[in-house]
mmCIF file with all atom_site columns, C-alpha atoms in Angstrom:
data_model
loop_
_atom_site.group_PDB
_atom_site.id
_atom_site.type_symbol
_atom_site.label_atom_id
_atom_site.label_alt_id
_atom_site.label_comp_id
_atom_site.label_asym_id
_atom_site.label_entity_id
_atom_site.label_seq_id
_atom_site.pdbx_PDB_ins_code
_atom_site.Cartn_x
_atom_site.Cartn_y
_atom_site.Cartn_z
_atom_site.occupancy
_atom_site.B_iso_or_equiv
_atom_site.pdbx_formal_charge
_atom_site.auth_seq_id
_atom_site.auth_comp_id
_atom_site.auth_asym_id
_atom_site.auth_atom_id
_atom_site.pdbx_PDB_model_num
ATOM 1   C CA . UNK A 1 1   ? 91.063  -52.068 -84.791  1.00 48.00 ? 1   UNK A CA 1
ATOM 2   C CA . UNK A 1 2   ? 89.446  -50.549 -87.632  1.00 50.00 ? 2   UNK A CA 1
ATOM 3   C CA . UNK A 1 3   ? 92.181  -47.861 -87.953  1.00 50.00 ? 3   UNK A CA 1
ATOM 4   C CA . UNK A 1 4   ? 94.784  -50.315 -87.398  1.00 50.00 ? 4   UNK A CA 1
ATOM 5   C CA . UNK A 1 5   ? 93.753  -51.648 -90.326  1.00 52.00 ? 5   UNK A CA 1
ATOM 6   C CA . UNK A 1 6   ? 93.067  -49.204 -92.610  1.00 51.00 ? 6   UNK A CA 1
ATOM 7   C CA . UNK A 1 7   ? 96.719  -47.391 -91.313  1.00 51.00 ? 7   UNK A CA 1
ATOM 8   C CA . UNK A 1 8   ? 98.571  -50.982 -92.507  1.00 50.00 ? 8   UNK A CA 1
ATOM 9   C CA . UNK A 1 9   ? 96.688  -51.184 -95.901  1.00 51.00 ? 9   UNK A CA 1
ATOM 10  C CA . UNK A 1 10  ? 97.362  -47.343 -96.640  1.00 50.00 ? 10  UNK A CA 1
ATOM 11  C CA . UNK A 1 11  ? 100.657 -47.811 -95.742  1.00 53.00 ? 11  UNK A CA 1
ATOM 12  C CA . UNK A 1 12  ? 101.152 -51.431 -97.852  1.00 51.00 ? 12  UNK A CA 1
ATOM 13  C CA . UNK A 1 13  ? 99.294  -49.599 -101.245 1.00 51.00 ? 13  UNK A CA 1
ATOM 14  C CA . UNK A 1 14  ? 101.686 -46.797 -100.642 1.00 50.00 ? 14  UNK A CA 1
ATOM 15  C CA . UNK A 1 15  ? 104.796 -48.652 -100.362 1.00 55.00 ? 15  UNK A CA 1
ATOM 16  C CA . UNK A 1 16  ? 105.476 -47.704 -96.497  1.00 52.00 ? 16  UNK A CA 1
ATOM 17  C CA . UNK A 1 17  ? 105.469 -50.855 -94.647  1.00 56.00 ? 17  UNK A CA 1
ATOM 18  C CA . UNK A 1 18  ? 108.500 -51.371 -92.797  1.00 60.00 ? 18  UNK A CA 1
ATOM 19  C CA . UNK A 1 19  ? 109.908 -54.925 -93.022  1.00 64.00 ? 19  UNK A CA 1
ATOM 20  C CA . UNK A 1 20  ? 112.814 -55.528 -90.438  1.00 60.00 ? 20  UNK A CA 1
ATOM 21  C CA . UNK A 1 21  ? 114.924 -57.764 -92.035  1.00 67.00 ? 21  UNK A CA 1
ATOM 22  C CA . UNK A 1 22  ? 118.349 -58.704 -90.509  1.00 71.00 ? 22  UNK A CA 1
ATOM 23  C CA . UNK A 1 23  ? 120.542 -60.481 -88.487  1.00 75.00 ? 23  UNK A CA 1
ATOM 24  C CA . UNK A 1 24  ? 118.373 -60.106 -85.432  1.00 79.00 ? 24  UNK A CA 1
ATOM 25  C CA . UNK A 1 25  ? 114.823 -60.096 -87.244  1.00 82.00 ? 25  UNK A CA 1
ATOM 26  C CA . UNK A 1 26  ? 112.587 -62.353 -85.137  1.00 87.00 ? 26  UNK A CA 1
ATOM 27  C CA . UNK A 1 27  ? 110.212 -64.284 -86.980  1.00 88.00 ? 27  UNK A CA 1
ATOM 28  C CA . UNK A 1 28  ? 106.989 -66.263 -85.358  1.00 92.00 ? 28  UNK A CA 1
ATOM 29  C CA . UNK A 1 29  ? 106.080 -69.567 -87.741  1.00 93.00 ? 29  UNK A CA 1
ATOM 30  C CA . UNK A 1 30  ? 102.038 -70.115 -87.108  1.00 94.00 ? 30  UNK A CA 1
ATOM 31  C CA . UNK A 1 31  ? 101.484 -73.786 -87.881  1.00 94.00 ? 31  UNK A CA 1
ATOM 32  C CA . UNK A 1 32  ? 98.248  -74.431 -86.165  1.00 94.00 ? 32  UNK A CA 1
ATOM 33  C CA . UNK A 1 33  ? 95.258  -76.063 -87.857  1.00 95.00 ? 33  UNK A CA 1
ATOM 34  C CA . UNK A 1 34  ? 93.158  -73.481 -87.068  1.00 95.00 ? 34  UNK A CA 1
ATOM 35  C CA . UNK A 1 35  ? 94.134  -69.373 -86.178  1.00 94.00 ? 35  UNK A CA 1
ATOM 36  C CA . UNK A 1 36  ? 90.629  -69.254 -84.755  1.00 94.00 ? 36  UNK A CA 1
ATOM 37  C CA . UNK A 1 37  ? 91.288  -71.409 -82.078  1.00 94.00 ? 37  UNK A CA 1
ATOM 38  C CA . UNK A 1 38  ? 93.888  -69.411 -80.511  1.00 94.00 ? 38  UNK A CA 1
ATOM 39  C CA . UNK A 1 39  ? 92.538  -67.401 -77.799  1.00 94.00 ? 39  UNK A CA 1
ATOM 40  C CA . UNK A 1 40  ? 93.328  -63.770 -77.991  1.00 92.00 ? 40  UNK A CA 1
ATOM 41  C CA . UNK A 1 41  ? 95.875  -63.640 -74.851  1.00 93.00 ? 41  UNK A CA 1
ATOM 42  C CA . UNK A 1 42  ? 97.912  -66.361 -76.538  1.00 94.00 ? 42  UNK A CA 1
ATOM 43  C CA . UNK A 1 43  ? 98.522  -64.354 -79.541  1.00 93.00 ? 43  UNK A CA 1
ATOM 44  C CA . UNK A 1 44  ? 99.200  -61.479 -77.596  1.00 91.00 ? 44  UNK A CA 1
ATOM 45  C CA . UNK A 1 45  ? 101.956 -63.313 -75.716  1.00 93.00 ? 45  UNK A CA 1
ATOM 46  C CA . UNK A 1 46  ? 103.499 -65.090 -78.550  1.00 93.00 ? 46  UNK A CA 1
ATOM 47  C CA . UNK A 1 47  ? 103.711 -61.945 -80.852  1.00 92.00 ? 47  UNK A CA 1
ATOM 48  C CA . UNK A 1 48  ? 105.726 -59.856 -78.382  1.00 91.00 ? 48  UNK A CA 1
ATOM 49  C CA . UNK A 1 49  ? 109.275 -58.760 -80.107  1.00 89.00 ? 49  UNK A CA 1
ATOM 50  C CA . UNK A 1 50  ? 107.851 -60.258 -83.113  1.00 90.00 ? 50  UNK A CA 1
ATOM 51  C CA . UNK A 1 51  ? 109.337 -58.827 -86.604  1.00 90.00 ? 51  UNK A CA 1
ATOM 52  C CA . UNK A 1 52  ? 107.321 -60.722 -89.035  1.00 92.00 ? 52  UNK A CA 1
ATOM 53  C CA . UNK A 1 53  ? 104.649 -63.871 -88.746  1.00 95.00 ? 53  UNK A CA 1
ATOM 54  C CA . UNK A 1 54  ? 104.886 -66.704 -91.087  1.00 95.00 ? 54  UNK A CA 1
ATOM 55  C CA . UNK A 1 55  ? 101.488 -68.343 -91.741  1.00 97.00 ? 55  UNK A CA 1
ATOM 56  C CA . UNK A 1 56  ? 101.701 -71.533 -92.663  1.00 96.00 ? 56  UNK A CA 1
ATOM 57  C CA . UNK A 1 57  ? 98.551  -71.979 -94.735  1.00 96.00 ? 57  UNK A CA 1
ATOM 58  C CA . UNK A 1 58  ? 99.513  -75.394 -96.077  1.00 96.00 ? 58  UNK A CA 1
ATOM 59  C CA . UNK A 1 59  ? 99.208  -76.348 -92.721  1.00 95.00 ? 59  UNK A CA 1
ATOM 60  C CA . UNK A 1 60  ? 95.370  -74.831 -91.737  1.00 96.00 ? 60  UNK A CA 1
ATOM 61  C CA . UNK A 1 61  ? 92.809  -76.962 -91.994  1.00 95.00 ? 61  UNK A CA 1
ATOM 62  C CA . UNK A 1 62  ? 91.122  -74.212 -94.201  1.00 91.00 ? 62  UNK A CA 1
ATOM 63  C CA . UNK A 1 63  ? 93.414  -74.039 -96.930  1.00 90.00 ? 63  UNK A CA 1
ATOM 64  C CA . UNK A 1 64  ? 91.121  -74.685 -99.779  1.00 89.00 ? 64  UNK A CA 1
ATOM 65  C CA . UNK A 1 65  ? 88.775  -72.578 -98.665  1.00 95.00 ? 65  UNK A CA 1
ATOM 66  C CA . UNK A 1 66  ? 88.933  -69.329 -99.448  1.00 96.00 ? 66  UNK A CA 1
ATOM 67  C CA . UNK A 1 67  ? 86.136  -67.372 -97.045  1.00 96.00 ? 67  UNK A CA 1
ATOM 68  C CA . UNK A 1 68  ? 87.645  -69.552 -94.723  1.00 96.00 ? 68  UNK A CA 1
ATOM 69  C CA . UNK A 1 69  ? 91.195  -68.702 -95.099  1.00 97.00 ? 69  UNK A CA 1
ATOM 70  C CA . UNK A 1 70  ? 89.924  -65.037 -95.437  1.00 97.00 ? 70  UNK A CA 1
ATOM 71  C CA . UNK A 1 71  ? 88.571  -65.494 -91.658  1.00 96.00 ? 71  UNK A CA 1
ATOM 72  C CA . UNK A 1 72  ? 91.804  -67.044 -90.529  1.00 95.00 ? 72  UNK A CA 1
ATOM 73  C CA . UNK A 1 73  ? 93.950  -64.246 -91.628  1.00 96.00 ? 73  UNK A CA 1
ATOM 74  C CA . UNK A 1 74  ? 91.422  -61.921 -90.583  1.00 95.00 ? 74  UNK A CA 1
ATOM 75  C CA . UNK A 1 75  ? 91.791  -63.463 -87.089  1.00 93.00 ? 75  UNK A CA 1
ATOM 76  C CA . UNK A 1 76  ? 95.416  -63.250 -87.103  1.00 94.00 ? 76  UNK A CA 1
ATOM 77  C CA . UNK A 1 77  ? 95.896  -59.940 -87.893  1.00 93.00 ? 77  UNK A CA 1
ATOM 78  C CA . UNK A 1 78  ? 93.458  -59.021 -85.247  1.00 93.00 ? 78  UNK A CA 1
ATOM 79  C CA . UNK A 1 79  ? 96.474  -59.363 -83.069  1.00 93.00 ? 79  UNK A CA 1
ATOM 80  C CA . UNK A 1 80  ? 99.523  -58.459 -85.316  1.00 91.00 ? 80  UNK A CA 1
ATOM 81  C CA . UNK A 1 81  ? 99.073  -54.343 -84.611  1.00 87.00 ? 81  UNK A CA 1
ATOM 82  C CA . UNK A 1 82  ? 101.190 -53.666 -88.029  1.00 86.00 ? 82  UNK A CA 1
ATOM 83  C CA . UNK A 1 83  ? 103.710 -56.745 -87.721  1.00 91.00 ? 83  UNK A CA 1
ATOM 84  C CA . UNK A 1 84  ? 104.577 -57.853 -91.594  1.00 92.00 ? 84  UNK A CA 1
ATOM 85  C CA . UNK A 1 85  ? 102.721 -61.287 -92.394  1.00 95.00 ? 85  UNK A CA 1
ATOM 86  C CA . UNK A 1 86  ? 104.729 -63.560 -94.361  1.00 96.00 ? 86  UNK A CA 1
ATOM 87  C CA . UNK A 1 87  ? 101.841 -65.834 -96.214  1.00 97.00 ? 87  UNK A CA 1
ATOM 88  C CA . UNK A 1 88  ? 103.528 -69.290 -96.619  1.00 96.00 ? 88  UNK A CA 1
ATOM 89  C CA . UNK A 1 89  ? 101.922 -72.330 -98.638  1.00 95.00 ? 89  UNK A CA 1
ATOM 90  C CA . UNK A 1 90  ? 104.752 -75.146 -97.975  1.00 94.00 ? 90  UNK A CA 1
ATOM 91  C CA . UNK A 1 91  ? 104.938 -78.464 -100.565 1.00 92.00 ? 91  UNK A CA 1
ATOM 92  C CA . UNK A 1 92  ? 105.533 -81.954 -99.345  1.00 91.00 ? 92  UNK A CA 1
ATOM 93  C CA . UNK A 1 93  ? 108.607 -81.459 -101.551 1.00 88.00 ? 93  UNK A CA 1
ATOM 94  C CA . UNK A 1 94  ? 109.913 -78.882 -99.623  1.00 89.00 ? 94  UNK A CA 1
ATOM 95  C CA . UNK A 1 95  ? 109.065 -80.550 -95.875  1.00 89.00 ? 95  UNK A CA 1
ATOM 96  C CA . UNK A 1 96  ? 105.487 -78.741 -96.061  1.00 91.00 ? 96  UNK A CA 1
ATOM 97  C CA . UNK A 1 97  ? 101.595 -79.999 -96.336  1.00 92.00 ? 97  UNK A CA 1
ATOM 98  C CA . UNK A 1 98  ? 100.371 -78.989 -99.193  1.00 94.00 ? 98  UNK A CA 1
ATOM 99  C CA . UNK A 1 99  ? 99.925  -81.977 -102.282 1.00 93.00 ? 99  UNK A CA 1
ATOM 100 C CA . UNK A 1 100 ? 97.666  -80.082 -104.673 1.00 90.00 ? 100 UNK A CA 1
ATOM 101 C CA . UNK A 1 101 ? 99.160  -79.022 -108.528 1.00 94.00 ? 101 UNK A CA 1
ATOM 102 C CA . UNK A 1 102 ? 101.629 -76.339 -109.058 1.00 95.00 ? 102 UNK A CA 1
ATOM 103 C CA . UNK A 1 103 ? 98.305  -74.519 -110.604 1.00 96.00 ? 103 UNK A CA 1
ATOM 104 C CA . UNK A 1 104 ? 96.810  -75.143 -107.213 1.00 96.00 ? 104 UNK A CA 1
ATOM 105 C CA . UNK A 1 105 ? 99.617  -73.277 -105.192 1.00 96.00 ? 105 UNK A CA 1
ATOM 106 C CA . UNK A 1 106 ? 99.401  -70.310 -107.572 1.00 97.00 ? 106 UNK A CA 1
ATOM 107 C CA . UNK A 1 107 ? 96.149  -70.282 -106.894 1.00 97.00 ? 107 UNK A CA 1
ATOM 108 C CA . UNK A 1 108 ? 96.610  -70.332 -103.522 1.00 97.00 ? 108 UNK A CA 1
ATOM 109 C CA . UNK A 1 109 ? 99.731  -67.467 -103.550 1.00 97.00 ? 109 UNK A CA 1
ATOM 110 C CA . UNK A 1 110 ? 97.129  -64.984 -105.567 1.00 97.00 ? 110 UNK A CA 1
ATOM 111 C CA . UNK A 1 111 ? 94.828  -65.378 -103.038 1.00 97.00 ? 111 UNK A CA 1
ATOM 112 C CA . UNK A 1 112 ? 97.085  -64.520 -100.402 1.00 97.00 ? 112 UNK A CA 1
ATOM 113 C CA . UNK A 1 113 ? 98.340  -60.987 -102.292 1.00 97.00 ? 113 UNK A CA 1
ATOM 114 C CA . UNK A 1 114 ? 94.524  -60.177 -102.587 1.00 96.00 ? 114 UNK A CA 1
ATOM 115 C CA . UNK A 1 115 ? 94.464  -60.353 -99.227  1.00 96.00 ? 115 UNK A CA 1
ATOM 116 C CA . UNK A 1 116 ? 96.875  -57.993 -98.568  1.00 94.00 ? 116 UNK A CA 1
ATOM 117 C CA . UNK A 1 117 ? 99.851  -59.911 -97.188  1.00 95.00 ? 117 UNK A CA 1
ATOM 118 C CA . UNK A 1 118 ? 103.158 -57.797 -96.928  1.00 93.00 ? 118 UNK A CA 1
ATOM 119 C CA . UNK A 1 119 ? 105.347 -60.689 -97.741  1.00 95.00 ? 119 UNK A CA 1
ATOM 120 C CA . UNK A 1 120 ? 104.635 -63.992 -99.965  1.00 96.00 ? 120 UNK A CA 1
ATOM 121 C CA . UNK A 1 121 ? 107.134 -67.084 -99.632  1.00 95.00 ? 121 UNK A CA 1
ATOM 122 C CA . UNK A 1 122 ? 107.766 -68.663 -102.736 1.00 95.00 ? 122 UNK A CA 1
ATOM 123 C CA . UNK A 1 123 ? 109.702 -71.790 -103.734 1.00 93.00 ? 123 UNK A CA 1
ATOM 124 C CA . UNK A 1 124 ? 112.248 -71.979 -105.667 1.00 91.00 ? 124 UNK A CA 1
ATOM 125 C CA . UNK A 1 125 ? 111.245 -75.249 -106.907 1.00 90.00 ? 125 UNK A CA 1
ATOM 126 C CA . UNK A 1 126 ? 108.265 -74.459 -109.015 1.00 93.00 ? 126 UNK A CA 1
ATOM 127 C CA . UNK A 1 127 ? 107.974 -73.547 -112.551 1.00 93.00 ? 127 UNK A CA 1
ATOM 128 C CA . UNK A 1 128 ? 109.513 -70.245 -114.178 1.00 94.00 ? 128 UNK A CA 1
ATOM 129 C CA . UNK A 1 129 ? 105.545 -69.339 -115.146 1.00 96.00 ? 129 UNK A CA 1
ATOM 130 C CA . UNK A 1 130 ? 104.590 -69.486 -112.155 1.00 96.00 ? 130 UNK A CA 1
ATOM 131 C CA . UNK A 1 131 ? 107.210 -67.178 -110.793 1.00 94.00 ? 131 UNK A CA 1
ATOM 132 C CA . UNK A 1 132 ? 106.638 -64.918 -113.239 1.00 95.00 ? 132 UNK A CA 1
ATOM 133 C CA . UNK A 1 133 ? 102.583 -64.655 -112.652 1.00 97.00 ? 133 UNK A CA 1
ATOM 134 C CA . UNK A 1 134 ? 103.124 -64.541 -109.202 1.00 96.00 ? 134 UNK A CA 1
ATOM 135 C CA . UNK A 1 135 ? 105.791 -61.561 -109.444 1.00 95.00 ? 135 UNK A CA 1
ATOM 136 C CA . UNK A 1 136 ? 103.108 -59.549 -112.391 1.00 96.00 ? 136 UNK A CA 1
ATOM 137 C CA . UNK A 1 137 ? 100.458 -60.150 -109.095 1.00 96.00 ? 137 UNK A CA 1
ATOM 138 C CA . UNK A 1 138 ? 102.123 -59.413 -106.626 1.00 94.00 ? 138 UNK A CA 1
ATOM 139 C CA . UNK A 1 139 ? 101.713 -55.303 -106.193 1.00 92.00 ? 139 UNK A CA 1
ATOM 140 C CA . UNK A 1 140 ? 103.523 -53.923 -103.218 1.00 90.00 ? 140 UNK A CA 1
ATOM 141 C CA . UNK A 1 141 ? 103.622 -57.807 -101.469 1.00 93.00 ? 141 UNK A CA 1
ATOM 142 C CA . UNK A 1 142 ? 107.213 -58.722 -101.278 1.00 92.00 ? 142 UNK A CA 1
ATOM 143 C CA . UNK A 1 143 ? 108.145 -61.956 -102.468 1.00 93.00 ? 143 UNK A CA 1
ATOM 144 C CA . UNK A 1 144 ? 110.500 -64.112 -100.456 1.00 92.00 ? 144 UNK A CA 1
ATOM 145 C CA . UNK A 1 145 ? 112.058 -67.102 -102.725 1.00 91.00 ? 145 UNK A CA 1
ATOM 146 C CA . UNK A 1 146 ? 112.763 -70.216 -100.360 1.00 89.00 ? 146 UNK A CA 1
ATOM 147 C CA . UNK A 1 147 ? 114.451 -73.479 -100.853 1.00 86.00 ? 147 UNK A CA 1
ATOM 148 C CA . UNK A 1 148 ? 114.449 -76.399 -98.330  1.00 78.00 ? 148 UNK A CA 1
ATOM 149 C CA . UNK A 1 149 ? 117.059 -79.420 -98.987  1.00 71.00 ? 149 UNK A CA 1
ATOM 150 C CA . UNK A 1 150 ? 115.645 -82.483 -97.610  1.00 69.00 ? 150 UNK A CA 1
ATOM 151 C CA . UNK A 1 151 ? 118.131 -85.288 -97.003  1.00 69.00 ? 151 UNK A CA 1
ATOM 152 C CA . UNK A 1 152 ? 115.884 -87.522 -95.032  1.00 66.00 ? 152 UNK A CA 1
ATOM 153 C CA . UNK A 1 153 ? 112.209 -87.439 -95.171  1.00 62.00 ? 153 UNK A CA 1
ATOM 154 C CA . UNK A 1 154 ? 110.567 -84.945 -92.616  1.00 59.00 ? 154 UNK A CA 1
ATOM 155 C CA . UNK A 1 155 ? 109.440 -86.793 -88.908  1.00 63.00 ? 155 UNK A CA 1
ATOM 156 C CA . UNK A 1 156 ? 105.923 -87.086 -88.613  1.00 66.00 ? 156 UNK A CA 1
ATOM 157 C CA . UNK A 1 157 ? 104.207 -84.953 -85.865  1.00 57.00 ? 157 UNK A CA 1
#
């Protein structure tokens, strides 16, 4: 495991991760409260043919906690051998969980590029300063700009 991890963070500094992207590109959304909680087969099973994992950290119940957070995407990537993480922090606006302030969010998105995520989602919707701090942060993450139209309010769970 250790050189699985050291191979994808050599490989993300370097500029050598390999990001399927396309027509067929499978993507796995994780929007469980807590990563931890999944046992290891599970991931193992749901991962299979998986291009990239989307980690919905507006929706953990660690979210605001950094060494927490740290531990859930430690956890994850326990079980992604190399497969791209997409680090997501949805809005309410945008049919996602997370309420705090657009300073809040940024916060959030930094945190997720020092933790070595190979691909950061990023609304549309916010503020040009934050897309621009989050771009001068952002290294060798790739950012992914999103944009959800609501018409109708989202169903509760």
């Amino acid at each position: 495991a250790l050189c699985l991890g050291l191979a994808r963070l050599l490989r993300q500094t370097l500029g050598w991760s390999k990001v399927h992207l396309g027509p067929d590109t499978f993507v796995l959304q994780v929007d469980v409260p807590s990563c931890l909680q999944v046992p290891g087969h599970a991931w193992r099973e749901a991962l299979e043919g998986i291009d990239v994992v989307e980690l919905r950290v507006d929706c953990l119940a660690s979210a605001q906690d950094e060494t927490q957070l740290a531990q859930e995407v430690a956890q994850l990537r326990r079980f992604l051998n190399g497969t791209p993480l997409l680090f997501t922090v949805r809005s309410v606006l945008q049919g996602g969980s997370f309420a705090a302030s657009e300073a809040e969010y940024l916060e959030l998105l930094r945190f997720g590029i020092r933790l070595g995520v190979e691909m950061l989602d990023v609304e549309c919707t916010v503020g040009q300063a934050t897309i621009d701090a989050v771009v001068k942060a952002r290294g060798t993450t790739r950012i992914v700009g999103s944009f959800h139209e609501l018409r109708e309010p989202m169903p509760e769970a």
